[in-house]
mmCIF file of C-alpha atoms in Angstrom:
data_model
loop_
_atom_site.group_PDB
_atom_site.id
_atom_site.type_symbol
_atom_site.label_atom_id
_atom_site.label_comp_id
_atom_site.label_asym_id
_atom_site.label_seq_id
_atom_site.Cartn_x
_atom_site.Cartn_y
_atom_site.Cartn_z
ATOM 1 C CA MET A 1 -19.125 -0.621 18.259
ATOM 2 C CA ARG A 2 -18.083 -4.021 19.596
ATOM 3 C CA ASN A 3 -14.753 -4.174 21.385
ATOM 4 C CA ASP A 4 -15.266 -7.622 22.883
ATOM 5 C CA ALA A 5 -12.517 -10.228 22.711
ATOM 6 C CA ASP A 6 -14.222 -12.211 19.932
ATOM 7 C CA THR A 7 -14.433 -9.253 17.559
ATOM 8 C CA LEU A 8 -10.846 -8.214 18.283
ATOM 9 C CA THR A 9 -9.591 -11.766 17.687
ATOM 10 C CA ALA A 10 -11.532 -12.016 14.424
ATOM 11 C CA LEU A 11 -10.195 -8.623 13.349
ATOM 12 C CA PHE A 12 -6.617 -9.616 14.172
ATOM 13 C CA LEU A 13 -6.774 -12.939 12.326
ATOM 14 C CA GLN A 14 -8.440 -11.448 9.231
ATOM 15 C CA PHE A 15 -5.938 -8.630 8.836
ATOM 16 C CA ALA A 16 -2.897 -10.735 9.734
ATOM 17 C CA ILE A 17 -3.810 -13.270 7.036
ATOM 18 C CA LEU A 18 -4.650 -10.445 4.655
ATOM 19 C CA SER A 19 -1.224 -8.825 5.109
ATOM 20 C CA PHE A 20 0.382 -11.831 3.410
ATOM 21 C CA PHE A 21 -1.941 -11.568 0.410
ATOM 22 C CA ALA A 22 -1.523 -7.832 -0.195
ATOM 23 C CA VAL A 23 0.500 -8.327 -3.377
ATOM 24 C CA GLY A 24 2.484 -5.274 -4.453
ATOM 25 C CA GLY A 25 1.346 -3.067 -1.551
ATOM 26 C CA GLY A 26 -1.495 -2.350 0.850
ATOM 27 C CA GLY A 27 -3.933 -1.038 -1.789
ATOM 28 C CA SER A 28 -4.485 -4.468 -3.289
ATOM 29 C CA ALA A 29 -5.966 -5.692 0.029
ATOM 30 C CA VAL A 30 -8.970 -3.338 -0.257
ATOM 31 C CA PRO A 31 -11.302 -5.770 -2.119
ATOM 32 C CA GLU A 32 -10.745 -8.486 0.505
ATOM 33 C CA MET A 33 -11.133 -6.010 3.402
ATOM 34 C CA HIS A 34 -14.452 -4.973 1.886
ATOM 35 C CA ARG A 35 -15.525 -8.585 1.431
ATOM 36 C CA GLN A 36 -14.630 -9.544 5.006
ATOM 37 C CA THR A 37 -15.937 -6.488 6.887
ATOM 38 C CA VAL A 38 -18.919 -5.373 4.769
ATOM 39 C CA GLU A 39 -20.204 -8.497 3.005
ATOM 40 C CA ILE A 40 -19.423 -11.301 5.460
ATOM 41 C CA ALA A 41 -19.243 -9.762 8.965
ATOM 42 C CA GLN A 42 -21.533 -6.794 8.105
ATOM 43 C CA TRP A 43 -19.683 -4.602 10.592
ATOM 44 C CA LEU A 44 -20.337 -1.537 8.418
ATOM 45 C CA THR A 45 -22.203 -0.484 5.288
ATOM 46 C CA ASP A 46 -20.871 -0.085 1.784
ATOM 47 C CA ARG A 47 -21.189 3.673 2.087
ATOM 48 C CA GLN A 48 -19.376 3.831 5.452
ATOM 49 C CA PHE A 49 -16.541 1.740 3.988
ATOM 50 C CA SER A 50 -16.030 4.104 1.058
ATOM 51 C CA GLU A 51 -16.258 7.208 3.284
ATOM 52 C CA LEU A 52 -13.680 5.860 5.759
ATOM 53 C CA PHE A 53 -11.440 4.936 2.832
ATOM 54 C CA ALA A 54 -11.710 8.495 1.522
ATOM 55 C CA ILE A 55 -10.845 10.006 4.933
ATOM 56 C CA ALA A 56 -7.722 7.821 5.158
ATOM 57 C CA GLN A 57 -6.630 8.818 1.642
ATOM 58 C CA ALA A 58 -7.010 12.514 2.410
ATOM 59 C CA ALA A 59 -5.153 12.355 5.777
ATOM 60 C CA PRO A 60 -1.347 12.426 6.100
ATOM 61 C CA GLY A 61 0.511 9.205 6.847
ATOM 62 C CA PRO A 62 0.818 5.852 5.085
ATOM 63 C CA ASN A 63 -2.295 5.002 3.043
ATOM 64 C CA ILE A 64 -2.468 1.627 4.773
ATOM 65 C CA MET A 65 -3.601 3.467 7.922
ATOM 66 C CA PHE A 66 -7.069 2.987 6.483
ATOM 67 C CA VAL A 67 -6.960 -0.232 8.545
ATOM 68 C CA ALA A 68 -6.644 1.830 11.770
ATOM 69 C CA LEU A 69 -9.730 3.849 10.843
ATOM 70 C CA LEU A 70 -11.604 0.696 9.859
ATOM 71 C CA GLY A 71 -10.515 -1.035 13.083
ATOM 72 C CA HIS A 72 -11.611 1.969 15.129
ATOM 73 C CA PHE A 73 -15.036 2.027 13.503
ATOM 74 C CA ILE A 74 -15.523 -1.691 14.163
ATOM 75 C CA ALA A 75 -14.082 -2.021 17.691
ATOM 76 C CA GLY A 76 -12.967 1.354 19.075
ATOM 77 C CA VAL A 77 -9.403 2.264 20.107
ATOM 78 C CA PRO A 78 -8.363 -1.377 20.744
ATOM 79 C CA GLY A 79 -9.691 -2.164 17.264
ATOM 80 C CA ALA A 80 -7.503 0.541 15.696
ATOM 81 C CA VAL A 81 -4.377 -0.802 17.414
ATOM 82 C CA VAL A 82 -5.179 -4.464 16.737
ATOM 83 C CA ALA A 83 -5.904 -3.845 13.039
ATOM 84 C CA THR A 84 -2.669 -1.853 12.579
ATOM 85 C CA VAL A 85 -0.470 -4.411 14.353
ATOM 86 C CA ALA A 86 -2.102 -7.297 12.467
ATOM 87 C CA MET A 87 -1.706 -5.611 9.066
ATOM 88 C CA CYS A 88 1.905 -4.470 9.598
ATOM 89 C CA GLY A 89 3.504 -6.923 12.053
ATOM 90 C CA PRO A 90 3.538 -10.246 10.194
ATOM 91 C CA SER A 91 4.550 -8.729 6.852
ATOM 92 C CA CYS A 92 7.414 -6.800 8.537
ATOM 93 C CA VAL A 93 8.784 -10.000 10.077
ATOM 94 C CA LEU A 94 8.543 -11.711 6.689
ATOM 95 C CA ALA A 95 10.195 -8.738 4.960
ATOM 96 C CA TYR A 96 13.094 -8.848 7.397
ATOM 97 C CA ALA A 97 13.547 -12.619 7.064
ATOM 98 C CA VAL A 98 13.407 -12.509 3.268
ATOM 99 C CA SER A 99 15.631 -9.420 3.022
ATOM 100 C CA GLN A 100 18.436 -11.458 4.567
ATOM 101 C CA VAL A 101 18.166 -14.033 1.790
ATOM 102 C CA VAL A 102 16.790 -12.484 -1.392
ATOM 103 C CA GLU A 103 19.225 -9.566 -1.677
ATOM 104 C CA ARG A 104 21.878 -12.062 -2.795
ATOM 105 C CA PHE A 105 19.693 -13.358 -5.629
ATOM 106 C CA ARG A 106 18.782 -9.989 -7.132
ATOM 107 C CA ALA A 107 19.755 -11.107 -10.637
ATOM 108 C CA ALA A 108 18.481 -14.699 -10.338
ATOM 109 C CA ARG A 109 15.998 -15.815 -13.012
ATOM 110 C CA TRP A 110 13.434 -17.129 -10.491
ATOM 111 C CA ARG A 111 13.465 -13.879 -8.562
ATOM 112 C CA ILE A 112 12.885 -11.806 -11.696
ATOM 113 C CA ALA A 113 10.132 -14.210 -12.818
ATOM 114 C CA ILE A 114 8.339 -13.911 -9.452
ATOM 115 C CA GLN A 115 8.550 -10.124 -9.517
ATOM 116 C CA ALA A 116 7.357 -9.917 -13.142
ATOM 117 C CA GLY A 117 4.579 -12.435 -12.463
ATOM 118 C CA LEU A 118 3.179 -10.395 -9.568
ATOM 119 C CA VAL A 119 2.788 -7.184 -11.612
ATOM 120 C CA PRO A 120 -0.353 -8.133 -13.605
ATOM 121 C CA VAL A 121 -1.933 -9.547 -10.412
ATOM 122 C CA THR A 122 -1.347 -6.252 -8.603
ATOM 123 C CA ILE A 123 -2.862 -4.310 -11.505
ATOM 124 C CA GLY A 124 -5.939 -6.550 -11.475
ATOM 125 C CA LEU A 125 -6.326 -6.061 -7.711
ATOM 126 C CA LEU A 126 -6.003 -2.269 -7.947
ATOM 127 C CA ALA A 127 -8.641 -2.224 -10.685
ATOM 128 C CA ALA A 128 -10.899 -4.291 -8.398
ATOM 129 C CA SER A 129 -10.306 -1.795 -5.538
ATOM 130 C CA ALA A 130 -11.257 1.064 -7.853
ATOM 131 C CA LEU A 131 -14.465 -0.723 -8.881
ATOM 132 C CA ILE A 132 -15.489 -1.390 -5.271
ATOM 133 C CA ILE A 133 -14.855 2.168 -4.069
ATOM 134 C CA ALA A 134 -16.490 3.691 -7.167
ATOM 135 C CA ARG A 135 -19.543 1.451 -6.855
ATOM 136 C CA ALA A 136 -20.026 2.571 -3.234
ATOM 137 C CA ALA A 137 -19.233 6.241 -3.871
ATOM 138 C CA ASP A 138 -20.778 7.117 -7.216
ATOM 139 C CA HIS A 139 -24.537 7.156 -6.789
ATOM 140 C CA ASP A 140 -25.258 9.902 -9.326
ATOM 141 C CA TRP A 141 -23.780 11.853 -12.237
ATOM 142 C CA GLY A 142 -22.091 14.288 -9.826
ATOM 143 C CA GLY A 143 -20.132 11.438 -8.250
ATOM 144 C CA PHE A 144 -19.166 10.017 -11.651
ATOM 145 C CA ALA A 145 -18.008 13.459 -12.777
ATOM 146 C CA ILE A 146 -15.787 13.861 -9.689
ATOM 147 C CA THR A 147 -14.333 10.370 -10.183
ATOM 148 C CA ALA A 148 -13.616 11.067 -13.861
ATOM 149 C CA GLY A 149 -12.179 14.505 -13.112
ATOM 150 C CA THR A 150 -9.881 13.201 -10.361
ATOM 151 C CA PHE A 151 -8.742 10.375 -12.625
ATOM 152 C CA ALA A 152 -7.825 12.824 -15.395
ATOM 153 C CA PHE A 153 -6.079 15.144 -12.922
ATOM 154 C CA VAL A 154 -3.961 12.411 -11.324
ATOM 155 C CA TYR A 155 -3.237 10.597 -14.587
ATOM 156 C CA TRP A 156 -2.330 13.528 -16.837
ATOM 157 C CA THR A 157 -0.781 16.037 -14.433
ATOM 158 C CA SER A 158 1.999 15.720 -11.883
ATOM 159 C CA LEU A 159 0.316 18.084 -9.419
ATOM 160 C CA SER A 160 -0.537 16.836 -5.927
ATOM 161 C CA PRO A 161 -3.685 14.656 -5.857
ATOM 162 C CA LEU A 162 -4.627 16.601 -2.710
ATOM 163 C CA LEU A 163 -5.676 19.519 -4.926
ATOM 164 C CA ALA A 164 -8.249 17.254 -6.565
ATOM 165 C CA PHE A 165 -9.368 16.039 -3.134
ATOM 166 C CA ALA A 166 -9.850 19.649 -1.969
ATOM 167 C CA VAL A 167 -11.970 20.501 -5.015
ATOM 168 C CA ALA A 168 -13.962 17.274 -4.576
ATOM 169 C CA ALA A 169 -14.643 18.125 -0.908
ATOM 170 C CA LEU A 170 -15.895 21.596 -1.878
ATOM 171 C CA LEU A 171 -18.098 20.191 -4.651
ATOM 172 C CA GLY A 172 -19.495 17.662 -2.182
ATOM 173 C CA LEU A 173 -20.156 20.396 0.384
ATOM 174 C CA SER A 174 -22.117 22.374 -2.212
ATOM 175 C CA GLY A 175 -24.330 19.338 -2.853
ATOM 176 C CA PHE A 176 -22.830 18.371 -6.219
ATOM 177 C CA ALA A 177 -22.199 14.696 -5.344
ATOM 178 C CA MET B 1 30.211 8.618 -4.761
ATOM 179 C CA SER B 2 31.873 5.235 -5.287
ATOM 180 C CA LYS B 3 33.578 4.529 -8.578
ATOM 181 C CA PRO B 4 31.361 3.040 -11.290
ATOM 182 C CA ASN B 5 31.315 -0.746 -11.406
ATOM 183 C CA SER B 6 31.524 -2.486 -14.739
ATOM 184 C CA THR B 7 30.132 -5.973 -14.043
ATOM 185 C CA PRO B 8 27.097 -7.147 -12.076
ATOM 186 C CA SER B 9 29.267 -9.315 -9.816
ATOM 187 C CA ALA B 10 31.454 -6.320 -8.975
ATOM 188 C CA VAL B 11 28.311 -4.365 -8.080
ATOM 189 C CA SER B 12 26.997 -6.961 -5.679
ATOM 190 C CA ALA B 13 30.447 -7.490 -4.122
ATOM 191 C CA ALA B 14 30.784 -3.765 -3.513
ATOM 192 C CA GLU B 15 27.335 -3.659 -1.992
ATOM 193 C CA ARG B 16 28.049 -6.618 0.276
ATOM 194 C CA ASP B 17 31.138 -4.809 1.554
ATOM 195 C CA ALA B 18 29.132 -1.648 2.045
ATOM 196 C CA SER B 19 26.370 -3.383 3.981
ATOM 197 C CA ALA B 20 28.915 -5.227 6.137
ATOM 198 C CA ALA B 21 30.509 -1.914 7.080
ATOM 199 C CA GLY B 22 27.181 -0.185 7.770
ATOM 200 C CA PRO B 23 25.503 2.371 5.506
ATOM 201 C CA ALA B 24 27.586 3.551 2.560
ATOM 202 C CA ALA B 25 26.117 7.035 2.948
ATOM 203 C CA ALA B 26 28.271 9.707 4.528
ATOM 204 C CA ALA B 27 26.163 10.352 7.646
ATOM 205 C CA PRO B 28 26.950 8.632 10.982
ATOM 206 C CA ARG B 29 24.669 5.813 12.150
ATOM 207 C CA PRO B 30 21.466 7.307 13.630
ATOM 208 C CA SER B 31 20.414 6.692 17.249
ATOM 209 C CA ILE B 32 17.087 5.110 18.253
ATOM 210 C CA THR B 33 15.676 8.578 19.023
ATOM 211 C CA ASP B 34 16.885 9.928 15.660
ATOM 212 C CA LEU B 35 15.083 7.075 13.884
ATOM 213 C CA PHE B 36 11.822 7.602 15.763
ATOM 214 C CA LEU B 37 11.766 11.380 15.225
ATOM 215 C CA ALA B 38 12.736 11.169 11.558
ATOM 216 C CA PHE B 39 9.957 8.684 10.703
ATOM 217 C CA ALA B 40 7.397 10.558 12.822
ATOM 218 C CA GLY B 41 8.209 13.620 10.686
ATOM 219 C CA VAL B 42 7.726 11.603 7.504
ATOM 220 C CA SER B 43 4.415 10.244 8.767
ATOM 221 C CA LEU B 44 2.971 13.673 9.575
ATOM 222 C CA SER B 45 4.128 15.408 6.401
ATOM 223 C CA GLY B 46 3.187 12.509 4.129
ATOM 224 C CA PHE B 47 0.010 13.768 2.499
ATOM 225 C CA GLY B 48 -1.066 11.526 -0.360
ATOM 226 C CA GLY B 49 1.245 8.639 0.526
ATOM 227 C CA VAL B 50 4.562 8.733 2.356
ATOM 228 C CA LEU B 51 6.931 7.061 -0.076
ATOM 229 C CA ALA B 52 8.212 10.278 -1.656
ATOM 230 C CA TRP B 53 8.686 11.852 1.773
ATOM 231 C CA ALA B 54 10.530 8.810 3.131
ATOM 232 C CA ARG B 55 12.919 8.886 0.180
ATOM 233 C CA ARG B 56 13.570 12.603 0.652
ATOM 234 C CA MET B 57 14.347 12.123 4.334
ATOM 235 C CA LEU B 58 16.494 8.978 4.002
ATOM 236 C CA VAL B 59 18.453 9.824 0.856
ATOM 237 C CA GLU B 60 18.497 13.615 0.489
ATOM 238 C CA ASN B 61 18.198 15.142 3.972
ATOM 239 C CA LYS B 62 19.683 12.666 6.450
ATOM 240 C CA ARG B 63 21.810 10.735 3.945
ATOM 241 C CA TRP B 64 21.329 7.502 5.859
ATOM 242 C CA MET B 65 21.039 5.651 2.540
ATOM 243 C CA THR B 66 22.348 6.178 -0.962
ATOM 244 C CA ALA B 67 19.866 6.458 -3.839
ATOM 245 C CA ARG B 68 20.912 3.000 -4.998
ATOM 246 C CA GLU B 69 20.443 1.419 -1.553
ATOM 247 C CA PHE B 70 16.990 2.978 -1.352
ATOM 248 C CA ASN B 71 15.968 1.668 -4.786
ATOM 249 C CA ASN B 72 17.190 -1.832 -3.977
ATOM 250 C CA LEU B 73 15.355 -1.925 -0.658
ATOM 251 C CA LEU B 74 12.173 -0.545 -2.239
ATOM 252 C CA ALA B 75 12.309 -3.139 -5.020
ATOM 253 C CA LEU B 76 12.622 -5.847 -2.388
ATOM 254 C CA CYS B 77 9.631 -4.521 -0.432
ATOM 255 C CA GLN B 78 7.502 -4.254 -3.567
ATOM 256 C CA PHE B 79 8.360 -7.873 -4.243
ATOM 257 C CA LEU B 80 7.054 -8.892 -0.801
ATOM 258 C CA PRO B 81 3.429 -8.836 0.358
ATOM 259 C CA GLY B 82 2.122 -6.154 2.730
ATOM 260 C CA PRO B 83 2.347 -2.359 2.868
ATOM 261 C CA ASN B 84 5.587 -1.464 1.025
ATOM 262 C CA ILE B 85 6.583 1.602 2.992
ATOM 263 C CA VAL B 86 5.985 -0.122 6.344
ATOM 264 C CA ASN B 87 8.116 -3.102 5.314
ATOM 265 C CA LEU B 88 10.841 -0.759 4.057
ATOM 266 C CA CYS B 89 10.846 1.147 7.330
ATOM 267 C CA ALA B 90 11.136 -2.071 9.388
ATOM 268 C CA VAL B 91 14.007 -3.553 7.344
ATOM 269 C CA PHE B 92 15.860 -0.214 7.384
ATOM 270 C CA GLY B 93 15.423 0.043 11.179
ATOM 271 C CA VAL B 94 16.827 -3.458 11.737
ATOM 272 C CA ARG B 95 19.860 -2.678 9.579
ATOM 273 C CA MET B 96 20.575 0.521 11.546
ATOM 274 C CA ARG B 97 19.925 -0.535 15.139
ATOM 275 C CA GLY B 98 18.611 -4.097 15.277
ATOM 276 C CA ILE B 99 15.120 -4.952 16.536
ATOM 277 C CA PRO B 100 14.865 -1.826 18.792
ATOM 278 C CA GLY B 101 15.722 0.262 15.726
ATOM 279 C CA ALA B 102 12.952 -1.386 13.726
ATOM 280 C CA LEU B 103 10.444 -0.781 16.517
ATOM 281 C CA ALA B 104 11.506 2.889 16.786
ATOM 282 C CA CYS B 105 11.048 3.377 13.012
ATOM 283 C CA LEU B 106 7.655 1.640 12.999
ATOM 284 C CA LEU B 107 6.422 3.527 16.052
ATOM 285 C CA GLY B 108 7.494 6.784 14.408
ATOM 286 C CA LEU B 109 5.849 5.963 11.090
ATOM 287 C CA LEU B 110 2.614 4.464 12.461
ATOM 288 C CA GLY B 111 2.151 6.003 15.945
ATOM 289 C CA PRO B 112 1.168 9.586 15.024
ATOM 290 C CA SER B 113 -0.946 8.240 12.193
ATOM 291 C CA VAL B 114 -2.876 5.827 14.458
ATOM 292 C CA VAL B 115 -3.639 8.688 16.867
ATOM 293 C CA LEU B 116 -4.800 10.843 13.952
ATOM 294 C CA MET B 117 -7.000 8.043 12.600
ATOM 295 C CA ILE B 118 -8.595 7.472 16.016
ATOM 296 C CA ALA B 119 -9.370 11.215 16.230
ATOM 297 C CA ALA B 120 -10.857 11.113 12.723
ATOM 298 C CA GLY B 121 -12.836 8.005 13.661
ATOM 299 C CA VAL B 122 -14.315 9.679 16.757
ATOM 300 C CA LEU B 123 -15.338 12.709 14.673
ATOM 301 C CA TYR B 124 -16.815 10.458 11.978
ATOM 302 C CA ARG B 125 -18.881 8.543 14.547
ATOM 303 C CA ARG B 126 -20.209 11.783 16.046
ATOM 304 C CA PHE B 127 -20.711 13.960 12.953
ATOM 305 C CA GLY B 128 -20.679 11.463 10.054
ATOM 306 C CA THR B 129 -24.413 11.801 9.483
ATOM 307 C CA LEU B 130 -24.501 15.621 9.328
ATOM 308 C CA PRO B 131 -25.674 16.517 5.811
ATOM 309 C CA GLU B 132 -22.746 18.934 5.205
ATOM 310 C CA LEU B 133 -20.122 16.353 6.219
ATOM 311 C CA HIS B 134 -21.965 13.689 4.266
ATOM 312 C CA GLY B 135 -21.622 15.837 1.167
ATOM 313 C CA VAL B 136 -17.904 16.431 1.741
ATOM 314 C CA LEU B 137 -17.289 12.714 2.290
ATOM 315 C CA SER B 138 -19.241 11.756 -0.830
ATOM 316 C CA GLY B 139 -17.043 14.122 -2.825
ATOM 317 C CA LEU B 140 -13.865 12.715 -1.254
ATOM 318 C CA ALA B 141 -14.935 9.105 -1.822
ATOM 319 C CA ALA B 142 -15.671 9.794 -5.495
ATOM 320 C CA ALA B 143 -12.234 11.431 -5.808
ATOM 321 C CA ALA B 144 -10.543 8.468 -4.087
ATOM 322 C CA ALA B 145 -12.090 6.128 -6.671
ATOM 323 C CA GLY B 146 -10.697 8.296 -9.487
ATOM 324 C CA MET B 147 -7.259 8.269 -7.897
ATOM 325 C CA ILE B 148 -7.083 4.461 -7.681
ATOM 326 C CA ILE B 149 -8.174 4.121 -11.323
ATOM 327 C CA ALA B 150 -5.326 6.475 -12.273
ATOM 328 C CA THR B 151 -2.824 4.497 -10.172
ATOM 329 C CA ALA B 152 -3.965 1.188 -11.665
ATOM 330 C CA LEU B 153 -3.685 2.596 -15.205
ATOM 331 C CA LYS B 154 -0.238 4.101 -14.555
ATOM 332 C CA MET B 155 0.945 0.685 -13.361
ATOM 333 C CA ALA B 156 -0.657 -0.973 -16.363
ATOM 334 C CA GLU B 157 1.099 1.296 -18.878
ATOM 335 C CA PRO B 158 4.115 -0.983 -19.477
ATOM 336 C CA LEU B 159 1.653 -3.862 -19.857
ATOM 337 C CA ILE B 160 -0.445 -1.979 -22.422
ATOM 338 C CA ARG B 161 2.586 -1.509 -24.688
ATOM 339 C CA PHE B 162 3.177 -5.298 -24.761
ATOM 340 C CA ARG B 163 1.443 -7.319 -27.453
ATOM 341 C CA LEU B 164 -1.619 -9.074 -26.064
ATOM 342 C CA GLY B 165 -0.478 -12.042 -23.982
ATOM 343 C CA PRO B 166 -0.924 -14.064 -20.807
ATOM 344 C CA GLN B 167 -0.167 -11.032 -18.569
ATOM 345 C CA HIS B 168 -3.301 -9.317 -19.859
ATOM 346 C CA ALA B 169 -5.362 -12.435 -19.190
ATOM 347 C CA VAL B 170 -3.962 -12.640 -15.650
ATOM 348 C CA ALA B 171 -4.749 -8.984 -14.872
ATOM 349 C CA LEU B 172 -8.258 -9.349 -16.313
ATOM 350 C CA ALA B 173 -8.941 -12.656 -14.515
ATOM 351 C CA THR B 174 -7.771 -11.157 -11.187
ATOM 352 C CA PHE B 175 -9.983 -8.102 -11.692
ATOM 353 C CA LEU B 176 -13.067 -10.165 -12.597
ATOM 354 C CA THR B 177 -12.748 -12.814 -9.877
ATOM 355 C CA VAL B 178 -11.904 -10.384 -7.053
ATOM 356 C CA GLY B 179 -13.720 -7.227 -8.172
ATOM 357 C CA VAL B 180 -16.862 -8.523 -9.921
ATOM 358 C CA LEU B 181 -17.426 -12.088 -8.654
ATOM 359 C CA ARG B 182 -16.111 -11.160 -5.164
ATOM 360 C CA LEU B 183 -14.342 -14.475 -4.615
ATOM 361 C CA SER B 184 -12.016 -14.913 -1.640
ATOM 362 C CA LEU B 185 -8.650 -13.211 -2.280
ATOM 363 C CA PRO B 186 -6.410 -15.985 -0.851
ATOM 364 C CA LEU B 187 -8.290 -18.516 -2.986
ATOM 365 C CA VAL B 188 -7.869 -16.461 -6.168
ATOM 366 C CA LEU B 189 -4.200 -15.720 -5.497
ATOM 367 C CA LEU B 190 -3.382 -19.382 -4.852
ATOM 368 C CA VAL B 191 -4.424 -20.059 -8.460
ATOM 369 C CA VAL B 192 -3.509 -16.840 -10.236
ATOM 370 C CA VAL B 193 -0.046 -16.153 -8.747
ATOM 371 C CA PRO B 194 1.605 -19.508 -9.675
ATOM 372 C CA VAL B 195 0.105 -19.319 -13.186
ATOM 373 C CA SER B 196 1.351 -15.751 -13.657
ATOM 374 C CA ILE B 197 4.835 -16.549 -12.335
ATOM 375 C CA GLY B 198 4.915 -19.602 -14.604
ATOM 376 C CA PHE B 199 4.211 -17.455 -17.672
ATOM 377 C CA ALA B 200 6.827 -14.914 -16.558
ATOM 378 C CA TRP B 201 9.333 -17.772 -16.162
ATOM 379 C CA LEU B 202 8.637 -19.021 -19.689
ATOM 380 C CA ARG B 203 8.861 -15.454 -21.035
ATOM 381 C CA SER B 204 12.291 -15.055 -19.484
ATOM 382 C CA TYR B 205 13.564 -17.767 -21.841
ATOM 383 C CA GLU B 206 12.239 -15.983 -24.924
ATOM 384 C CA LYS B 207 14.568 -13.018 -24.507
#
């Protein structure tokens, strides 16, 4: 764990910049978080990244709080706070500023075009997130089976995804994955 | 409920009046403490994402917003970069009680969750290598991957029904460059987003 000023500054800048590129929600920032923290800075391993991501998904609270867990792993308690503020602060200020303006142009052609144009980008980014997490998590047929089963459960039923998470945890405990 | 409006201009005029006079919902304007406590409750009950819980609290329980106000604000936040629910919470807080209101909402939504994440992080550092916990986490990580695939596919459904077009190319190009080639996200978006918006702009003339 490195909670020196350099690491905290790097963490802040990375996540603050990232918050502006998280198109359509926090989930689309996962590929870039992985690239920055695992591939470039090598602050944690592929496996640690996917396990922390899974903990954040299973815990209550906004899913974006994955950044707090990631920040904590990299730089302790200051890291958790810095990562959260960096990920949420700048985009909140932008949201407020834009909300004052854009509301009036709800039916404008350019606004509808921007919104429609961002949808396929968001879908591509979510698919990339899925690939990165699956690649780190699924080392064997057990892992693939859990991924496929959870997909089917979430996609075809309206039951809480937490049920699938509970079953997956039990299967993992019994050595299935 | 307000009377139904017939034209789009009447709708926006009515909404401007409503926002000038504060929330159109029946409840009185919440205090700073009310805002903090309400969002802290949402944060702690929000298993599997907090959006549904936030809507329940704001629209159904507290009646601080109407369903229409909530939808409009959510659409705006989905249009903007960053975590949607966090942006929504900040803009709502400002509208209720100015900057202090926004800070109260954010602290409520994020504070308990940060504490929880730090606790989880400490436990992970200490016990993360125990074989039993390792197994549980492997199972959870595999499940998380399945859940994102489902979310991506649900979002892609309207796209799948379209005839093959530039949107499909954009989604595929984004996936390949970011997911497989692992190029820098800002770099990819600087190219892909203007192209995609350009196609959407052209498409809007076809209708």
